[in-house]
Amino acid sequence: MKKTESFFLDVYEVVRLIPKGRVSSYGAIARYLGTGKSARMVGWAMNAAHDQKPKVPAHRVVNRNGMLSGKMHFSDPDKMQQLLEKEGITVNDDQVINFSSLCWDPSIELG
DNA sequence: CGATTGACGTACG
DNA sequence: TCGTACGCCAATC
């Protein structure tokens, strides 16, 4: 069984579940998937998210600080912030404002 | 097969 | 508050 593959798909699935106008963190997703400390694997999965047919809203995934650490990996660095602002999320200095309230933790929201 | 890297997070000083 | 160090695990060199 391709463990890594299911892990990637699982990450994409969770990311798609992030409601519009909300954001999540790599660590929160990692913990929900059971990887726990391996939040890097979530980011690594995101690296391949561009190739996914169902478009993955990777712009809704930021680090635990609410900083757009992955903006540079988008087609255009500013695209990520534009998408977030388009959904009603305020971004300043590559950082999500009021992130604490906007943080969408799957381990909590999904139960 | 060993060393390096990385869209992270926590710990320590 | 900020910078450095370490762990985590898979992919890449």
Short mmCIF file of C-alpha atoms (C1' of nucleotides) in Angstrom, two decimals:
data_model
loop_
_atom_site.label_atom_id
_atom_site.label_comp_id
_atom_site.label_asym_id
_atom_site.label_seq_id
_atom_site.Cartn_x
_atom_site.Cartn_y
_atom_site.Cartn_z
CA MET A 1 0.00 0.00 0.00
CA LYS A 2 1.42 3.35 -0.97
CA LYS A 3 1.40 4.92 2.44
CA THR A 4 2.90 8.22 1.33
CA GLU A 5 0.41 8.55 -1.47
CA SER A 6 -2.59 8.13 0.81
CA PHE A 7 -0.97 10.64 3.13
CA PHE A 8 -0.71 13.19 0.33
CA LEU A 9 -4.31 12.60 -0.74
CA ASP A 10 -5.44 12.82 2.85
CA VAL A 11 -3.72 16.17 3.23
CA TYR A 12 -5.41 17.48 0.09
CA GLU A 13 -8.77 16.24 1.33
CA VAL A 14 -8.41 18.03 4.64
CA VAL A 15 -7.22 21.22 2.95
CA ARG A 16 -10.28 21.22 0.72
CA LEU A 17 -12.45 20.95 3.82
CA ILE A 18 -11.17 24.30 5.05
CA PRO A 19 -14.18 26.64 4.90
CA LYS A 20 -13.98 29.79 2.84
CA GLY A 21 -12.71 32.70 4.85
CA ARG A 22 -10.83 30.39 7.18
CA VAL A 23 -7.24 29.23 7.36
CA SER A 24 -5.44 26.26 8.82
CA SER A 25 -1.92 25.41 9.83
CA TYR A 26 0.47 22.64 8.79
CA GLY A 27 0.81 21.45 12.34
CA ALA A 28 -2.95 21.25 12.86
CA ILE A 29 -3.37 19.14 9.74
CA ALA A 30 -0.39 16.98 10.61
CA ARG A 31 -1.76 16.34 14.06
CA TYR A 32 -5.18 15.50 12.66
CA LEU A 33 -3.65 12.97 10.28
CA GLY A 34 -1.70 11.45 13.13
CA THR A 35 1.71 12.46 11.82
CA GLY A 36 1.82 14.83 14.76
CA LYS A 37 5.29 16.25 14.83
CA SER A 38 5.90 15.77 11.14
CA ALA A 39 4.28 19.01 10.07
CA ARG A 40 6.99 19.21 7.40
CA MET A 41 5.40 16.32 5.59
CA VAL A 42 2.25 18.40 5.18
CA GLY A 43 4.30 21.15 3.60
CA TRP A 44 6.02 18.56 1.45
CA ALA A 45 2.64 17.28 0.34
CA MET A 46 1.67 20.82 -0.56
CA ASN A 47 4.69 20.92 -2.80
CA ALA A 48 2.98 18.35 -4.98
CA ALA A 49 -0.47 19.88 -4.54
CA HIS A 50 0.00 21.97 -7.67
CA ASP A 51 -0.28 18.85 -9.76
CA GLN A 52 -3.59 17.80 -8.22
CA LYS A 53 -6.61 17.93 -10.48
CA PRO A 54 -9.06 19.08 -7.80
CA LYS A 55 -7.52 22.39 -7.11
CA VAL A 56 -6.13 22.42 -3.59
CA PRO A 57 -6.67 25.71 -1.71
CA ALA A 58 -3.11 25.71 -0.45
CA HIS A 59 -3.41 29.43 0.15
CA ARG A 60 -5.60 28.61 3.16
CA VAL A 61 -2.77 26.70 4.75
CA VAL A 62 -0.20 28.70 6.64
CA ASN A 63 2.26 28.01 9.41
CA ARG A 64 1.26 28.01 13.04
CA ASN A 65 2.19 31.68 13.29
CA GLY A 66 -0.34 32.58 10.57
CA MET A 67 2.48 33.67 8.30
CA LEU A 68 2.30 33.04 4.55
CA SER A 69 5.42 30.96 4.60
CA GLY A 70 4.47 29.21 1.36
CA LYS A 71 3.49 32.23 -0.72
CA MET A 72 6.77 32.01 -2.62
CA HIS A 73 5.80 28.59 -3.98
CA PHE A 74 2.73 29.85 -5.78
CA SER A 75 2.68 30.76 -9.44
CA ASP A 76 2.90 34.33 -8.18
CA PRO A 77 4.01 35.12 -4.64
CA ASP A 78 1.28 37.73 -4.24
CA LYS A 79 -1.38 35.32 -5.53
CA MET A 80 -1.72 33.69 -2.14
CA GLN A 81 -2.44 36.94 -0.34
CA GLN A 82 -4.85 38.01 -3.06
CA LEU A 83 -6.81 34.78 -2.73
CA LEU A 84 -6.99 35.14 1.04
CA GLU A 85 -8.13 38.75 0.89
CA LYS A 86 -10.65 37.76 -1.75
CA GLU A 87 -12.17 35.39 0.80
CA GLY A 88 -12.40 38.10 3.39
CA ILE A 89 -9.17 37.31 5.19
CA THR A 90 -7.03 40.30 6.07
CA VAL A 91 -3.35 39.85 5.34
CA ASN A 92 -0.64 42.27 6.35
CA ASP A 93 3.10 41.87 6.00
CA ASP A 94 2.63 38.30 4.73
CA GLN A 95 0.78 37.48 7.91
CA VAL A 96 -2.89 36.65 8.52
CA ILE A 97 -4.62 39.14 10.79
CA ASN A 98 -6.74 37.72 13.59
CA PHE A 99 -5.34 34.32 12.73
CA SER A 100 -6.20 32.95 16.16
CA SER A 101 -9.91 33.36 15.41
CA LEU A 102 -9.62 32.27 11.78
CA CYS A 103 -7.58 29.19 12.57
CA TRP A 104 -9.45 26.10 11.45
CA ASP A 105 -8.21 23.06 13.30
CA PRO A 106 -9.54 19.80 11.73
CA SER A 107 -8.89 17.85 14.91
CA ILE A 108 -11.36 20.21 16.59
CA GLU A 109 -13.77 21.28 13.84
CA LEU A 110 -14.14 17.76 12.48
CA GLY A 111 -14.19 16.30 15.94
"C1'" DC B 1 23.66 4.19 0.35
"C1'" DG B 2 25.02 8.61 2.88
"C1'" DA B 3 24.33 13.58 3.13
"C1'" DT B 4 21.41 17.54 2.37
"C1'" DT B 5 17.08 19.95 2.15
"C1'" DG B 6 12.44 21.58 3.47
"C1'" DA B 7 5.30 25.50 2.24
"C1'" DC B 8 7.09 23.24 10.38
"C1'" DG B 9 7.07 23.31 15.34
"C1'" DT B 10 8.89 23.24 19.90
"C1'" DA B 11 12.59 24.17 23.14
"C1'" DC B 12 16.23 26.86 24.99
"C1'" DG B 13 19.21 31.00 25.93
"C1'" DT C 1 11.14 39.50 21.84
"C1'" DC C 2 14.50 37.47 18.87
"C1'" DG C 3 17.87 34.11 17.26
"C1'" DT C 4 19.71 29.56 17.42
"C1'" DA C 5 19.32 24.51 17.96
"C1'" DC C 6 17.08 20.20 17.42
"C1'" DG C 7 13.58 16.71 15.98
"C1'" DC C 8 10.62 14.85 12.47
"C1'" DC C 9 10.37 12.01 7.99
"C1'" DA C 10 10.20 11.81 3.11
"C1'" DA C 11 12.28 13.32 -1.26
"C1'" DT C 12 16.25 14.66 -3.69
"C1'" DC C 13 21.26 14.99 -4.79
#
